[in-house]
Coordinates of C-alpha atoms in Angstrom, one line a residue:
X1 CA 65.5 0.0 139.8
X2 CA 69.0 -0.2 138.5
X3 CA 71.3 -3.2 138.8
X4 CA 72.1 -4.0 142.4
X5 CA 75.1 -6.1 143.5
X6 CA 73.1 -8.3 145.9
X7 CA 74.9 -11.3 147.4
X8 CA 75.3 -14.2 145.0
X9 CA 77.8 -16.2 147.1
X10 CA 79.2 -16.2 150.6
X11 CA 80.7 -12.7 151.2
X12 CA 83.3 -11.3 153.6
X13 CA 82.2 -8.5 156.0
X14 CA 83.7 -5.8 153.7
X15 CA 81.8 -7.2 150.7
X16 CA 78.6 -7.2 152.7
X17 CA 79.1 -3.5 153.5
X18 CA 79.7 -2.8 149.8
X19 CA 76.6 -4.6 148.8
X20 CA 74.5 -2.7 151.4
X21 CA 75.9 0.6 150.1
X22 CA 75.0 -0.4 146.6
X23 CA 71.4 -1.2 147.6
X24 CA 71.2 2.2 149.4
X25 CA 72.6 4.1 146.3
X26 CA 70.0 2.5 144.1
X27 CA 67.1 3.5 146.4
X28 CA 68.7 6.6 147.9
X29 CA 65.9 9.1 147.5
X30 CA 63.0 7.2 149.0
X31 CA 65.2 5.5 151.7
X32 CA 66.8 8.8 152.8
X33 CA 63.5 10.7 152.7
X34 CA 61.8 8.1 154.8
X35 CA 64.8 7.9 157.1
X36 CA 64.8 11.6 157.8
X37 CA 61.1 11.6 158.4
X38 CA 61.4 8.7 160.9
X39 CA 64.4 10.4 162.6
X40 CA 62.4 13.6 163.0
X41 CA 59.5 11.8 164.6
X42 CA 61.9 10.0 166.9
X43 CA 63.4 13.3 168.2
X44 CA 60.0 14.8 168.7
X45 CA 58.9 11.7 170.7
X46 CA 62.0 11.5 172.8
X47 CA 62.2 15.2 173.7
X48 CA 59.9 15.0 176.7
X49 CA 61.7 12.0 178.1
X50 CA 65.1 13.8 177.7
X51 CA 63.7 16.9 179.5
X52 CA 62.3 14.8 182.3
X53 CA 65.6 13.2 183.2
X54 CA 67.6 14.1 186.4
X55 CA 71.4 14.6 186.6
X56 CA 73.0 11.3 186.0
X57 CA 75.1 11.3 189.2
X58 CA 71.9 11.8 191.3
X59 CA 69.5 9.4 189.6
X60 CA 71.1 7.4 186.8
X61 CA 67.9 5.3 186.3
X62 CA 66.0 8.5 185.2
X63 CA 67.8 8.0 181.8
X64 CA 66.3 4.5 181.4
X65 CA 62.9 5.5 179.9
X66 CA 64.7 7.7 177.4
X67 CA 67.2 5.1 176.5
X68 CA 64.7 2.2 176.2
X69 CA 62.3 4.2 174.1
X70 CA 65.1 5.4 172.0
X71 CA 66.3 1.9 171.3
X72 CA 62.8 0.8 170.6
X73 CA 62.1 3.6 168.1
X74 CA 65.5 2.9 166.4
X75 CA 64.4 -0.7 165.9
X76 CA 61.1 0.5 164.5
X77 CA 62.7 3.0 162.1
X78 CA 65.2 0.4 160.9
X79 CA 62.5 -2.2 160.5
X80 CA 60.2 0.0 158.5
X81 CA 63.1 1.0 156.2
X82 CA 64.0 -2.7 155.9
X83 CA 60.5 -3.4 154.7
X84 CA 61.0 -1.1 151.7
X85 CA 64.6 -2.2 151.0
X86 CA 63.6 -5.9 151.3
X87 CA 60.8 -5.6 148.8
X88 CA 63.2 -3.7 146.4
X89 CA 65.7 -6.5 146.8
X90 CA 63.1 -9.2 146.1
X91 CA 62.1 -7.4 143.0
X92 CA 65.7 -7.1 141.9
X93 CA 66.1 -10.9 142.3
X94 CA 63.2 -11.5 140.0
X95 CA 60.5 -12.1 142.6
X96 CA 57.2 -10.4 143.2
X97 CA 56.9 -8.3 146.4
X98 CA 54.3 -9.6 148.9
X99 CA 52.0 -7.6 151.1
X100 CA 53.0 -4.8 153.4
X101 CA 50.9 -5.7 156.5
X102 CA 52.9 -8.7 157.6
X103 CA 56.4 -7.0 157.3
X104 CA 55.1 -3.8 159.0
X105 CA 53.6 -5.8 161.9
X106 CA 56.8 -7.7 162.2
X107 CA 58.8 -4.5 162.5
X108 CA 56.4 -3.2 165.2
X109 CA 56.6 -6.5 167.1
X110 CA 60.4 -6.5 167.0
X111 CA 60.5 -2.9 168.2
X112 CA 58.2 -3.7 171.2
X113 CA 60.4 -6.7 172.1
X114 CA 63.5 -4.5 171.8
X115 CA 61.9 -1.8 174.0
X116 CA 61.0 -4.3 176.7
X117 CA 64.4 -5.9 176.6
X118 CA 66.1 -2.4 176.9
X119 CA 64.0 -1.6 180.0
X120 CA 65.7 -4.6 181.6
X121 CA 68.8 -2.5 182.1
X122 CA 69.7 -2.8 178.5
X123 CA 71.6 -6.0 178.8
X124 CA 69.1 -8.3 176.9
X125 CA 68.8 -5.8 174.1
X126 CA 71.9 -7.1 172.3
X127 CA 70.5 -10.6 172.3
X128 CA 67.2 -9.4 170.8
X129 CA 69.0 -7.3 168.2
X130 CA 71.2 -10.2 167.2
X131 CA 68.8 -13.1 167.2
X132 CA 65.4 -11.5 166.2
X133 CA 66.4 -8.3 164.3
X134 CA 66.5 -10.1 161.0
X135 CA 62.8 -11.1 161.3
X136 CA 61.9 -8.0 159.3
X137 CA 63.9 -9.0 156.2
X138 CA 62.6 -12.5 156.6
X139 CA 59.1 -11.1 156.3
X140 CA 59.9 -8.7 153.5
X141 CA 62.3 -10.7 151.3
X142 CA 61.1 -14.3 152.1
X143 CA 57.4 -13.3 152.4
X144 CA 57.2 -16.0 155.0
X145 CA 55.0 -16.5 158.0
X146 CA 56.6 -17.0 161.4
X147 CA 59.4 -14.6 160.6
X148 CA 60.6 -14.1 164.2
X149 CA 61.1 -17.8 164.7
X150 CA 62.7 -18.2 161.3
X151 CA 65.1 -15.3 162.1
X152 CA 66.2 -17.2 165.2
X153 CA 66.6 -20.5 163.3
X154 CA 68.6 -18.9 160.5
X155 CA 70.9 -16.9 162.8
X156 CA 71.6 -19.9 165.1
X157 CA 72.1 -22.3 162.1
X158 CA 74.7 -19.9 160.8
X159 CA 76.7 -20.1 164.1
X160 CA 75.5 -16.6 165.1
X161 CA 77.6 -15.0 162.3
X162 CA 74.7 -12.9 161.0
X163 CA 73.8 -11.7 164.5
X164 CA 77.4 -10.7 165.3
X165 CA 77.8 -8.8 162.0
X166 CA 74.5 -7.0 162.7
X167 CA 75.8 -5.9 166.1
X168 CA 79.1 -4.9 164.5
X169 CA 77.3 -2.8 161.9
X170 CA 75.2 -1.1 164.6
X171 CA 78.3 -0.4 166.8
X172 CA 80.2 1.1 163.8
X173 CA 77.3 3.4 162.9
X174 CA 76.8 4.3 166.6
X175 CA 80.4 5.5 166.8
X176 CA 80.0 7.5 163.6
X177 CA 76.8 9.1 164.8
X178 CA 78.2 10.1 168.1
X179 CA 81.4 11.5 166.6
X180 CA 79.6 13.5 163.9
X181 CA 77.0 14.8 166.3
X182 CA 79.5 15.8 168.9
X183 CA 81.8 17.5 166.4
X184 CA 78.9 19.4 164.8
X185 CA 77.5 20.7 168.0
X186 CA 81.0 21.7 169.2
X187 CA 81.7 23.6 166.0
X188 CA 78.3 25.3 166.1
X189 CA 78.9 26.3 169.8
X190 CA 82.5 27.5 169.4
X191 CA 82.3 29.3 166.1
X192 CA 78.7 30.5 165.9
X193 CA 77.7 30.4 169.6
X194 CA 74.7 28.2 168.9
X195 CA 73.9 25.7 171.6
X196 CA 70.1 25.5 171.3
X197 CA 68.7 22.0 172.1
X198 CA 66.6 22.3 168.9
X199 CA 69.8 22.6 166.8
X200 CA 71.3 19.6 168.6
X201 CA 68.2 17.6 167.8
X202 CA 68.4 18.7 164.2
X203 CA 71.9 17.4 164.0
X204 CA 70.8 14.0 165.3
X205 CA 67.9 14.0 162.8
X206 CA 70.4 14.4 159.9
X207 CA 72.8 11.8 161.3
X208 CA 70.1 9.2 162.1
X209 CA 68.4 9.9 158.8
X210 CA 71.5 8.5 157.0
X211 CA 72.4 5.8 159.5
X212 CA 68.9 4.1 159.6
X213 CA 68.7 3.5 155.9
X214 CA 72.3 2.2 155.8
X215 CA 71.5 -0.3 158.6
X216 CA 68.3 -1.4 156.9
X217 CA 70.1 -2.2 153.7
X218 CA 72.8 -4.0 155.7
X219 CA 70.0 -6.2 157.3
X220 CA 68.6 -7.1 153.8
X221 CA 72.0 -8.2 152.3
X222 CA 73.0 -9.9 155.5
X223 CA 69.8 -12.0 155.5
X224 CA 70.3 -12.9 151.8
X225 CA 74.0 -13.9 152.5
X226 CA 73.0 -15.9 155.5
X227 CA 70.5 -17.8 153.5
X228 CA 73.2 -18.5 150.9
X229 CA 75.4 -20.0 153.7
X230 CA 72.6 -21.9 155.5
X231 CA 70.2 -22.9 152.8
X232 CA 72.2 -22.6 149.5
X233 CA 70.0 -19.8 148.2
X234 CA 72.5 -19.0 145.4
X235 CA 72.3 -22.6 144.1
X236 CA 68.5 -22.7 144.2
X237 CA 68.3 -19.3 142.4
X238 CA 70.7 -20.5 139.7
X239 CA 68.7 -23.7 139.2
X240 CA 65.4 -21.8 139.0
X241 CA 66.7 -19.4 136.3
X242 CA 68.1 -22.3 134.3
X243 CA 65.0 -24.4 134.5
X244 CA 62.3 -21.7 134.3
X245 CA 61.1 -22.3 137.8
X246 CA 59.5 -19.1 139.3
X247 CA 61.9 -17.3 141.6
X248 CA 59.1 -16.7 144.1
X249 CA 59.1 -20.4 144.8
X250 CA 62.8 -20.2 145.9
X251 CA 62.6 -16.9 147.8
X252 CA 59.5 -18.0 149.8
X253 CA 60.3 -21.2 151.7
X254 CA 57.7 -23.9 152.4
X255 CA 55.9 -23.4 155.8
X256 CA 57.8 -25.2 158.6
X257 CA 56.3 -28.5 159.6
X258 CA 54.4 -29.1 156.4
X259 CA 56.8 -31.7 155.1
X260 CA 56.7 -30.1 151.7
X261 CA 59.7 -30.3 149.5
X262 CA 60.6 -27.4 147.2
X263 CA 58.6 -27.8 144.0
X264 CA 60.4 -29.1 140.9
X265 CA 61.1 -27.1 137.7
X266 CA 58.0 -25.9 136.0
X267 CA 59.2 -26.7 132.5
X268 CA 62.5 -28.2 131.3
X269 CA 65.0 -26.0 129.8
X270 CA 65.2 -26.7 126.0
X271 CA 68.9 -25.6 125.9
X272 CA 69.8 -28.4 128.4
X273 CA 71.3 -31.5 126.8
X274 CA 72.2 -34.5 129.0
X275 CA 75.7 -36.0 128.4
X276 CA 75.9 -38.9 126.0
X277 CA 75.8 -42.3 127.6
X278 CA 79.1 -44.0 128.2
X279 CA 79.6 -47.1 126.2
X280 CA 82.5 -49.4 127.4
X281 CA 84.8 -50.9 124.8
X282 CA 83.7 -54.3 123.5
X283 CA 87.3 -55.6 123.4
X284 CA 90.8 -54.8 124.7
X285 CA 93.1 -52.8 122.3
X286 CA 95.8 -54.8 120.4
X287 CA 98.9 -54.0 118.5
X288 CA 96.9 -53.9 115.3
X289 CA 95.1 -50.8 116.5
X290 CA 98.5 -48.9 116.3
X291 CA 100.1 -49.8 113.0
X292 CA 102.4 -46.7 113.0
X293 CA 104.0 -47.6 116.3
X294 CA 107.0 -49.9 116.7
X295 CA 105.9 -53.4 117.7
X296 CA 106.0 -53.6 121.5
X297 CA 103.7 -56.1 123.2
X298 CA 101.2 -54.4 125.3
X299 CA 101.8 -54.7 129.0
X300 CA 105.6 -54.9 128.4
X301 CA 106.2 -51.2 127.4
X302 CA 109.4 -49.7 128.7

């Protein structure tokens, strides 16, 4: 993996997007390939629900199963991609990736919660997406247990900033996806007289296959930047590299409620030299200490 510009300080929203794009560029082939595969499976799974719907003005609730399952599958796709991107980011920071079972199960759990919340007329879905959506990068990057609860604590400790940026990123990509899909289907219909539903589904596969990896990379860098703001991750990583302490000890926090403090440095850095001790003067200076200066009694200088 090439050099990735992961967050090393608190970043503005634009800088977060740049960092996410850089992570996506460095892992473009596997992320886009997996994103396209997940988007294809999503369209195949949602096709029967879309066909079973009634006209909106007759039965608007007939769209609810399609909408809820679509949001749930989106959450699952983004979560699975976040597992890969998060492990890549942990490696880039100098850590060792953990197991796959925990992060994948976390992605499934968040997707189920999202689906259930979306069935409740969609309103609670935004709360779940903001507060618990970062549980997957917590499991993949931090390699920590209790990732859903830790996601909630980190987001709320950061004054909900990470959750709001996550919703902002999703909304921006939703607008891009709708615009590109609508424009593509219109062009195909007007210029080539192609209006087959399969073609429309193919357009959505391409659009979602790009959007899902981008949102996954945004989740990873957003989680790292939120840890910098809330836990001082950048300072701890700098100390670990200076003292030879394993980076894994910093990236993986101590389990909550254990009362454990972060372990100290493994070995002292031989290049570190403490400053010389301060020795106060043994007497006050006198005129004899300044023979080249005109005689002016100290304390009476003009």
